Coordinates of C-alpha atoms and ligand atoms in Angstrom, one line a residue:
M1 CA 29.4 102.6 -97.0
L2 CA 28.7 103.9 -100.5
R3 CA 26.4 101.0 -101.1
R4 CA 24.5 101.8 -97.9
S5 CA 24.2 105.4 -98.9
L6 CA 22.8 104.3 -102.3
L7 CA 20.2 102.2 -100.4
V8 CA 19.4 105.2 -98.2
L9 CA 18.9 107.5 -101.2
P10 CA 15.6 106.0 -102.5
L11 CA 14.2 106.0 -99.0
L12 CA 15.1 109.6 -98.6
A13 CA 13.6 110.4 -102.0
L14 CA 10.4 108.6 -101.0
A15 CA 10.3 110.5 -97.7
A16 CA 10.8 113.8 -99.6
A17 CA 8.2 112.8 -102.2
W18 CA 5.7 112.0 -99.4
L19 CA 6.6 115.4 -97.8
G20 CA 6.2 117.1 -101.2
V21 CA 2.8 115.6 -101.7
R22 CA 1.8 116.8 -98.3
L23 CA 3.2 120.3 -98.8
A24 CA 2.8 120.9 -102.5
A25 CA -0.1 118.7 -103.3
S26 CA 1.4 118.3 -106.8
P27 CA 3.1 115.0 -107.6
A28 CA 5.4 116.6 -110.2
V29 CA 6.7 119.2 -107.6
A30 CA 7.1 116.5 -105.1
M31 CA 9.2 114.4 -107.4
L32 CA 11.4 117.4 -108.2
L33 CA 11.9 118.2 -104.5
A34 CA 12.6 114.5 -103.8
G35 CA 15.3 114.5 -106.6
A36 CA 17.0 117.7 -105.3
I37 CA 17.1 116.4 -101.7
G38 CA 18.5 113.1 -102.9
L39 CA 21.3 114.8 -104.9
A40 CA 22.2 117.0 -102.0
V41 CA 22.4 114.1 -99.5
A42 CA 24.5 112.0 -102.1
G43 CA 26.8 115.0 -102.5
A44 CA 27.3 115.3 -98.8
L45 CA 28.0 111.6 -98.4
S46 CA 30.6 111.5 -101.2
A47 CA 32.4 114.5 -99.6
V48 CA 32.7 112.6 -96.3
A49 CA 34.0 109.5 -98.2
E50 CA 36.5 111.7 -100.1
R51 CA 37.8 113.2 -96.9
R52 CA 38.3 109.8 -95.4
L53 CA 40.0 108.5 -98.5
S54 CA 42.4 111.5 -98.5
R55 CA 43.2 110.9 -94.8
V56 CA 43.9 107.2 -95.6
A57 CA 46.1 108.2 -98.5
D58 CA 48.1 110.6 -96.3
R59 CA 48.7 107.9 -93.8
V60 CA 49.6 105.4 -96.5
L61 CA 52.1 107.8 -98.0
R62 CA 53.8 107.9 -94.6
F63 CA 54.7 104.2 -95.0
A64 CA 57.6 105.3 -97.3
D65 CA 59.0 107.7 -94.7
A66 CA 61.6 105.8 -92.8
D67 CA 61.9 108.5 -90.1
A68 CA 58.2 108.5 -89.2
G69 CA 57.3 106.4 -86.2
A70 CA 55.2 103.2 -86.6
A71 CA 52.7 103.9 -89.4
T72 CA 49.0 103.2 -88.5
V73 CA 46.0 104.0 -90.5
E74 CA 43.0 105.1 -88.4
V75 CA 39.7 106.0 -89.8
S76 CA 36.3 106.3 -88.2
G77 CA 33.3 105.1 -89.9
S78 CA 31.6 101.8 -90.8
R79 CA 33.1 98.4 -90.3
Q80 CA 34.3 98.2 -93.9
W81 CA 36.3 101.4 -93.3
R82 CA 37.8 100.1 -90.3
R83 CA 38.7 96.8 -92.0
L84 CA 40.4 98.8 -94.8
A85 CA 42.4 100.8 -92.2
G86 CA 43.4 97.6 -90.4
A87 CA 44.6 95.9 -93.6
L88 CA 46.6 99.0 -94.6
T89 CA 48.2 99.2 -91.1
A90 CA 49.2 95.5 -91.4
V91 CA 50.7 96.1 -94.9
G92 CA 52.6 99.2 -93.4
A93 CA 54.0 97.2 -90.6
S94 CA 55.3 94.5 -92.9
L95 CA 56.7 97.1 -95.2
R96 CA 58.5 98.7 -92.3
Q97 CA 60.1 95.4 -91.3
R98 CA 61.3 94.8 -94.8
F99 CA 62.7 98.4 -95.0
A100 CA 64.6 97.8 -91.7
E101 CA 65.9 94.4 -92.9
L102 CA 67.0 96.0 -96.3
A103 CA 68.8 98.8 -94.5
D104 CA 70.7 96.3 -92.2
E105 CA 71.6 94.2 -95.2
R106 CA 72.8 97.3 -97.1
A107 CA 74.9 98.4 -94.1
R108 CA 76.5 95.0 -93.9
V109 CA 77.3 94.9 -97.6
E110 CA 78.8 98.5 -97.4
R111 CA 80.9 97.6 -94.3
L112 CA 82.2 94.6 -96.2
L113 CA 83.0 96.6 -99.3
D114 CA 84.6 99.4 -97.2
N115 CA 87.0 96.9 -95.6
L116 CA 87.8 95.0 -98.7
P117 CA 91.5 95.5 -99.8
T118 CA 90.4 95.1 -103.4
A119 CA 89.1 98.1 -105.3
M120 CA 85.4 97.8 -106.3
L121 CA 83.7 100.3 -108.6
L122 CA 80.2 100.4 -110.1
F123 CA 79.5 102.2 -113.3
T124 CA 76.0 103.0 -114.6
T125 CA 75.4 104.5 -118.1
D126 CA 75.7 108.0 -116.3
G127 CA 79.3 107.1 -115.1
L128 CA 80.8 106.2 -111.8
A129 CA 78.1 105.4 -109.2
Y130 CA 80.1 103.8 -106.4
A131 CA 83.7 103.3 -105.4
N132 CA 84.8 101.6 -102.2
P133 CA 87.6 103.2 -100.1
A134 CA 90.3 100.9 -101.7
A135 CA 89.1 102.1 -105.2
Q136 CA 89.0 105.7 -104.0
E137 CA 92.6 105.5 -103.0
M138 CA 93.8 103.6 -106.1
F139 CA 92.1 106.0 -108.5
S140 CA 92.0 109.1 -106.4
C141 CA 88.3 109.4 -107.0
D142 CA 85.1 110.3 -104.9
R143 CA 82.7 107.7 -103.7
Q144 CA 80.2 109.0 -106.3
A145 CA 81.7 111.1 -109.0
H146 CA 79.4 110.5 -112.1
R147 CA 82.5 110.6 -114.3
T148 CA 83.1 108.3 -117.3
P149 CA 85.1 105.1 -116.8
L150 CA 88.1 106.5 -118.7
R151 CA 88.2 109.7 -116.6
V152 CA 88.0 107.7 -113.3
L153 CA 90.3 104.8 -114.2
G154 CA 92.8 106.8 -116.3
V155 CA 93.7 103.8 -118.4
A156 CA 92.0 102.9 -121.7
G157 CA 92.5 99.1 -121.0
L158 CA 90.4 99.3 -117.9
A159 CA 87.7 101.6 -119.4
D160 CA 87.4 99.3 -122.5
A161 CA 86.8 96.3 -120.2
V162 CA 83.8 98.2 -118.7
T163 CA 82.4 99.1 -122.0
E164 CA 83.0 95.5 -123.4
A165 CA 81.3 93.9 -120.4
R166 CA 78.3 96.2 -120.9
E167 CA 78.1 95.6 -124.6
T168 CA 78.6 91.8 -124.6
D169 CA 77.1 91.0 -121.2
R170 CA 80.1 89.0 -120.4
T171 CA 82.8 89.0 -117.8
V172 CA 86.0 90.7 -119.1
E173 CA 89.3 90.2 -117.4
V174 CA 92.4 92.4 -118.2
E175 CA 95.9 93.1 -116.9
V176 CA 97.1 96.6 -117.3
Q177 CA 100.0 98.8 -116.3
R178 CA 98.9 102.1 -114.6
G179 CA 101.9 104.2 -113.8
D180 CA 104.3 102.0 -111.9
R181 CA 101.4 99.6 -110.8
E182 CA 100.5 96.3 -112.2
L183 CA 96.7 95.9 -112.1
V184 CA 94.4 93.0 -112.9
A185 CA 90.7 93.8 -113.3
R186 CA 87.4 91.9 -113.8
A187 CA 84.5 93.7 -115.3
S188 CA 81.0 92.1 -115.1
V189 CA 77.5 93.2 -115.6
A190 CA 75.7 93.7 -112.2
A191 CA 72.4 94.8 -113.5
A192 CA 70.9 96.3 -116.7
G193 CA 73.3 98.9 -117.8
E194 CA 75.5 98.6 -114.6
V195 CA 79.0 97.2 -114.7
A196 CA 80.9 96.2 -111.5
L197 CA 84.7 96.4 -111.8
V198 CA 87.0 94.6 -109.4
V199 CA 90.6 95.7 -109.5
T200 CA 93.6 94.1 -107.7
D201 CA 97.0 95.6 -107.4
L202 CA 99.6 92.8 -108.1
T203 CA 102.7 95.0 -108.0
E204 CA 103.7 93.9 -104.5
T205 CA 103.0 90.3 -105.1
R206 CA 105.0 90.4 -108.4
R207 CA 107.9 92.1 -106.7
L208 CA 107.9 89.5 -104.0
E209 CA 107.8 86.7 -106.5
E210 CA 110.8 88.3 -108.3
V211 CA 112.7 88.6 -105.0
R212 CA 112.0 85.0 -104.2
R213 CA 113.1 83.9 -107.6
D214 CA 116.3 85.9 -107.4
F215 CA 116.9 84.6 -104.0
V216 CA 116.6 80.9 -105.1
T217 CA 118.8 81.6 -108.1
N218 CA 121.4 83.4 -106.0
A219 CA 121.4 80.9 -103.2
S220 CA 121.7 78.0 -105.6
H221 CA 124.6 79.7 -107.4
E222 CA 126.4 80.5 -104.2
L223 CA 125.9 76.9 -103.0
K224 CA 127.1 75.5 -106.3
T225 CA 130.5 77.1 -106.0
P226 CA 131.8 75.5 -102.8
V227 CA 130.0 72.2 -103.6
A228 CA 131.8 72.0 -107.0
G229 CA 135.1 73.0 -105.3
I230 CA 134.6 70.1 -102.7
Q231 CA 133.9 67.7 -105.5
A232 CA 136.8 68.6 -107.6
L233 CA 139.2 68.6 -104.6
A234 CA 137.9 65.2 -103.4
D235 CA 138.4 63.8 -106.9
S236 CA 142.0 65.1 -107.1
L237 CA 142.7 64.0 -103.6
I238 CA 141.9 60.4 -104.4
L239 CA 144.7 60.5 -107.1
A240 CA 147.1 62.7 -105.0
L241 CA 146.9 60.4 -102.0
E242 CA 148.9 57.8 -103.9
R243 CA 151.1 59.8 -106.1
D244 CA 151.8 63.0 -104.1
P245 CA 151.1 62.9 -100.4
D246 CA 152.4 66.5 -99.8
R247 CA 149.9 67.9 -102.4
A248 CA 147.3 65.7 -100.9
R249 CA 147.8 67.4 -97.5
T250 CA 147.3 70.9 -99.1
M251 CA 144.2 69.6 -100.8
V252 CA 142.7 68.4 -97.5
W253 CA 143.3 71.8 -96.0
R254 CA 141.5 73.4 -99.0
L255 CA 138.8 70.9 -98.7
Q256 CA 138.3 71.9 -95.2
Q257 CA 138.2 75.5 -96.2
E258 CA 135.5 74.9 -98.7
A259 CA 133.5 72.8 -96.3
V260 CA 133.8 75.6 -93.7
R261 CA 132.6 78.1 -96.3
L262 CA 129.7 75.9 -97.2
A263 CA 128.7 75.4 -93.6
Q264 CA 128.8 79.2 -93.0
L265 CA 126.7 79.8 -96.1
V266 CA 124.1 77.3 -95.0
R267 CA 124.2 78.9 -91.5
D268 CA 123.6 82.3 -92.9
L269 CA 120.8 81.1 -95.1
L270 CA 119.1 79.5 -92.1
D271 CA 119.6 82.6 -90.0
L272 CA 118.1 84.8 -92.7
A273 CA 115.1 82.4 -93.0
R274 CA 114.6 82.5 -89.3
L275 CA 114.9 86.3 -89.1
E276 CA 112.5 86.8 -92.0
E277 CA 109.8 85.0 -90.1
G278 CA 109.5 88.3 -88.3
L279 CA 108.3 88.7 -84.7
A280 CA 109.7 86.4 -82.2
H281 CA 108.7 87.5 -78.7
S282 CA 109.5 84.4 -76.8
G283 CA 113.1 84.4 -75.8
R284 CA 113.5 88.1 -75.5
R285 CA 115.3 89.1 -72.3
R286 CA 117.4 91.9 -70.9
V287 CA 120.8 91.5 -72.5
D288 CA 123.8 93.7 -71.8
L289 CA 125.0 94.9 -75.3
A290 CA 128.4 95.7 -73.7
D291 CA 128.8 91.9 -72.9
V292 CA 127.9 90.9 -76.4
I293 CA 130.4 93.4 -77.9
R294 CA 133.2 92.2 -75.5
A295 CA 132.5 88.5 -76.6
Q296 CA 132.4 89.4 -80.3
V297 CA 135.6 91.6 -80.2
N298 CA 137.2 88.5 -78.7
G299 CA 135.7 86.3 -81.4
V300 CA 137.0 88.4 -84.3
S301 CA 140.5 88.8 -82.8
A302 CA 142.1 86.0 -84.7
L303 CA 140.8 87.3 -88.1
A304 CA 141.8 90.9 -87.1
E305 CA 145.3 89.7 -86.2
Q306 CA 145.5 87.8 -89.5
R307 CA 144.5 90.9 -91.4
R308 CA 146.6 93.2 -89.1
V309 CA 143.6 95.3 -88.1
A310 CA 143.3 96.7 -84.6
V311 CA 139.9 96.4 -83.0
A312 CA 139.2 98.7 -80.0
Y313 CA 136.1 98.9 -77.9
D314 CA 135.4 102.1 -76.1
D315 CA 133.9 100.4 -73.1
T316 CA 131.7 102.8 -71.2
G317 CA 129.9 100.3 -69.0
S318 CA 126.8 98.4 -69.4
A319 CA 124.2 99.0 -72.1
P320 CA 121.2 96.9 -71.3
V321 CA 118.4 96.2 -73.9
V322 CA 115.5 93.9 -74.1
A323 CA 116.2 91.7 -77.1
L324 CA 116.9 88.2 -78.4
P325 CA 120.5 87.4 -77.4
E326 CA 121.2 85.5 -80.7
D327 CA 120.0 88.5 -82.8
L328 CA 122.2 90.8 -81.0
R329 CA 125.2 88.5 -81.4
L330 CA 124.5 88.3 -85.2
I331 CA 124.3 92.1 -85.4
V332 CA 127.6 92.8 -83.7
A333 CA 129.4 89.8 -85.2
N334 CA 128.6 90.8 -88.8
L335 CA 129.4 94.4 -88.4
L336 CA 132.7 93.7 -86.8
E337 CA 133.6 91.1 -89.3
N338 CA 132.9 93.4 -92.2
A339 CA 134.9 96.2 -90.5
V340 CA 137.9 93.9 -90.4
L341 CA 137.5 92.3 -93.7
Y342 CA 136.9 95.5 -95.8
N343 CA 139.9 97.2 -94.3
R344 CA 143.6 97.4 -95.0
P345 CA 146.6 96.2 -93.1
G346 CA 147.3 98.6 -90.3
G347 CA 143.7 99.7 -90.3
E348 CA 141.5 100.3 -87.2
V349 CA 138.1 99.4 -86.0
R350 CA 136.3 101.3 -83.1
V351 CA 133.2 100.0 -81.4
R352 CA 131.0 102.1 -79.1
A353 CA 127.7 101.4 -77.4
R354 CA 125.7 104.1 -75.5
R355 CA 122.3 104.8 -74.2
R356 CA 120.4 107.7 -75.5
G357 CA 117.0 108.2 -74.0
G358 CA 114.9 105.1 -74.6
Q359 CA 117.4 103.8 -77.1
V360 CA 120.8 102.2 -77.3
E361 CA 123.1 103.2 -80.1
L362 CA 125.8 100.8 -81.4
E363 CA 128.5 102.2 -83.7
V364 CA 131.1 100.2 -85.6
A365 CA 133.5 102.5 -87.3
D366 CA 136.5 101.6 -89.5
N367 CA 139.0 103.4 -91.5
G368 CA 139.0 100.9 -94.3
L369 CA 137.8 100.9 -97.9
G370 CA 134.6 102.8 -97.5
V371 CA 131.4 102.1 -99.5
P372 CA 130.7 103.9 -102.8
E373 CA 127.7 106.2 -102.5
A374 CA 125.8 104.3 -105.2
D375 CA 126.0 101.1 -103.2
R376 CA 125.1 102.4 -99.8
D377 CA 121.5 101.5 -99.8
R378 CA 122.0 98.2 -101.7
I379 CA 124.6 96.7 -99.4
F380 CA 121.7 95.7 -97.0
E381 CA 120.1 93.6 -99.7
R382 CA 120.6 89.8 -99.8
F383 CA 123.7 88.7 -101.9
Y384 CA 124.7 92.2 -102.7
R385 CA 128.4 92.9 -102.7
V386 CA 130.3 96.0 -103.8
D387 CA 133.2 94.1 -105.1
K388 CA 132.1 90.5 -105.7
A389 CA 135.6 89.1 -106.4
R390 CA 137.0 90.6 -103.2
S391 CA 134.1 89.7 -101.1
R392 CA 134.1 86.1 -102.4
A393 CA 137.9 85.9 -101.9
A394 CA 137.2 86.9 -98.3
G395 CA 134.6 84.1 -98.0
G396 CA 131.6 86.5 -98.2
T397 CA 128.3 85.8 -99.9
G398 CA 126.6 89.1 -99.3
L399 CA 124.2 87.9 -96.6
G400 CA 125.8 89.5 -93.5
L401 CA 124.2 92.9 -93.7
A402 CA 120.8 91.5 -94.8
I403 CA 120.9 89.5 -91.6
V404 CA 121.8 92.6 -89.6
R405 CA 118.9 94.6 -91.3
H406 CA 116.4 91.9 -90.5
A407 CA 117.6 91.4 -86.9
V408 CA 117.5 95.2 -86.2
A409 CA 114.1 95.5 -87.9
R410 CA 112.4 92.8 -85.9
H411 CA 113.5 94.6 -82.7
G412 CA 111.9 97.8 -84.0
G413 CA 115.3 99.4 -84.6
D414 CA 117.1 101.0 -87.4
V415 CA 120.5 100.5 -89.1
G416 CA 122.3 102.9 -91.5
V417 CA 125.7 103.7 -92.8
S418 CA 127.8 106.8 -93.4
S419 CA 131.0 106.4 -95.4
V420 CA 133.7 108.1 -97.4
L421 CA 135.2 106.1 -100.1
G422 CA 138.8 105.2 -99.4
E423 CA 138.6 106.6 -95.9
G424 CA 136.2 104.3 -94.0
S425 CA 132.7 103.6 -92.9
T426 CA 130.5 103.9 -89.8
F427 CA 127.7 101.5 -89.3
R428 CA 125.1 102.8 -86.7
V429 CA 122.4 100.6 -85.2
V430 CA 119.7 102.0 -83.0
L431 CA 117.5 99.7 -80.8
P432 CA 114.7 100.5 -78.4
V433 CA 115.9 99.7 -74.8
E434 CA 112.6 98.1 -73.8
G435 CA 112.2 96.2 -77.1
S436 CA 109.3 96.7 -79.4
E437 CA 106.9 95.0 -81.6
G438 CA 109.3 95.3 -84.6
R439 CA 108.5 94.4 -88.1
Ligands
ATP1 N1 132.8 98.1 -93.3 C1 132.7 98.0 -94.6 N2 133.5 98.7 -95.5 C2 133.4 98.6 -96.8 N3 132.5 97.9 -97.4 C3 131.7 97.1 -96.7 C4 131.7 97.2 -95.2 N4 130.7 96.3 -94.8 C5 130.2 95.8 -95.9 N5 130.7 96.3 -97.0 C6 130.4 96.0 -98.4 O1 129.0 95.5 -98.4 C7 128.9 94.2 -99.0 C8 127.8 93.4 -98.3 O2 128.2 93.1 -97.0 P1 127.6 91.8 -96.4 O3 128.2 91.7 -94.9 O4 126.2 91.8 -96.5 O5 128.2 90.6 -97.2 P2 129.6 90.0 -97.3 O6 130.5 90.5 -96.2 O7 130.1 90.2 -98.7 O8 129.3 88.4 -97.1 P3 128.9 87.7 -95.8 O9 128.7 88.8 -94.7 O10 127.6 87.1 -96.1 O11 129.9 86.8 -95.4 C9 130.2 93.6 -98.9 O12 130.5 92.7 -99.9 C10 131.2 94.9 -99.0 O13 131.3 95.1 -100.4
MG2 MG1 129.8 90.4 -94.2

């Protein structure tokens, strides 16, 4: 357009000169007139071009505005102007599409980071620039707090890892203790001056590892005792069979006792392993807790007689509950056995079961030894015994109440104990009548 106006200019000047000659009859005046008209026309043309350019610039600026509708550049004028407008519109459309794709990608990455159980933080030279929800919870910080690594992370070891990664441009891994948590972190440079920090809380994993290790140690130790007993008895038995048949008979009886103890221990371990698997929906059915109690009171009667402990069931009729029958049996059997074993001659055990709203409550009370306050929470742990020697003498390994706790938990119930040392204990189990998801 500009080029065309430049071509038009000499023509206009010529026309003006011709007019000037005609009007002024002097060639010099005519030339001056022609020059003035030419300049005026050129000025007018450049003002039009400027207005168009500014309109185009306004439209192009709207490309960056994500909220504006589809950006088109429209301009009237020559073919070249229209071509320019068309080209800019096409660039605008492709930019829009890229913006939309980037926004989608960003939303996807954010969703991913938001749902990550691992803490993720991004530090720029200004401080914290991003923290995903796991990190916000772990370090009690805002998503964007602009605080220094040390103020956000609260542990020099973690903040130093961020600085070291930034300064050396290398990935730095550290393990630190933050309060009662064991954290492992990895700092790496994400972009110039930006460091990404990924922090994992290993506390629970380490605790479980320790529990597993303890369990294996305890289980092996408990198994070792009866196995060693059986071995020693068998060795002596071979000799005694020839030399002292009476002694041999006693040994066989003891051998049988050790074997029973071993079998019980293995049974308990298997029960525990099964219960720890958690949810077991198949096999749940409506069971009358009253029936289970009657059967188990009967089952413990020989032991109770031997220990001279009276067991009474306050039978108030049926107490139906949706549960795994075997789990219910384990709960009642273990509580009853304990109430008889940790008792004294002449002692008493009372069992009750009743429905309360949507729950059934089972109570096993004894007037035996009682549980010291310091041990009350711990007796539900595996292998925990208040008096190791006494419990072992009674054939116990400290698994009974752990079995009860797991069986109750996977039915969504609760178990607890109240006790007065030297006077007795009451174990109370609450189960939802209609069963539940459990834990
Ligand atoms: N009714 C009770 N009165 C007093 N102490 C109890 C009673 N029930 C349990 N205890 C204490 O809690 C400990 C843990 O009980 P738990 O039933 O888990 O193990 P155990 O009876 O020793 O062995 P297991 O049941 O595996 O044969 C017992 O060793 C005992 O010290
Ligand atoms: Mg027991």
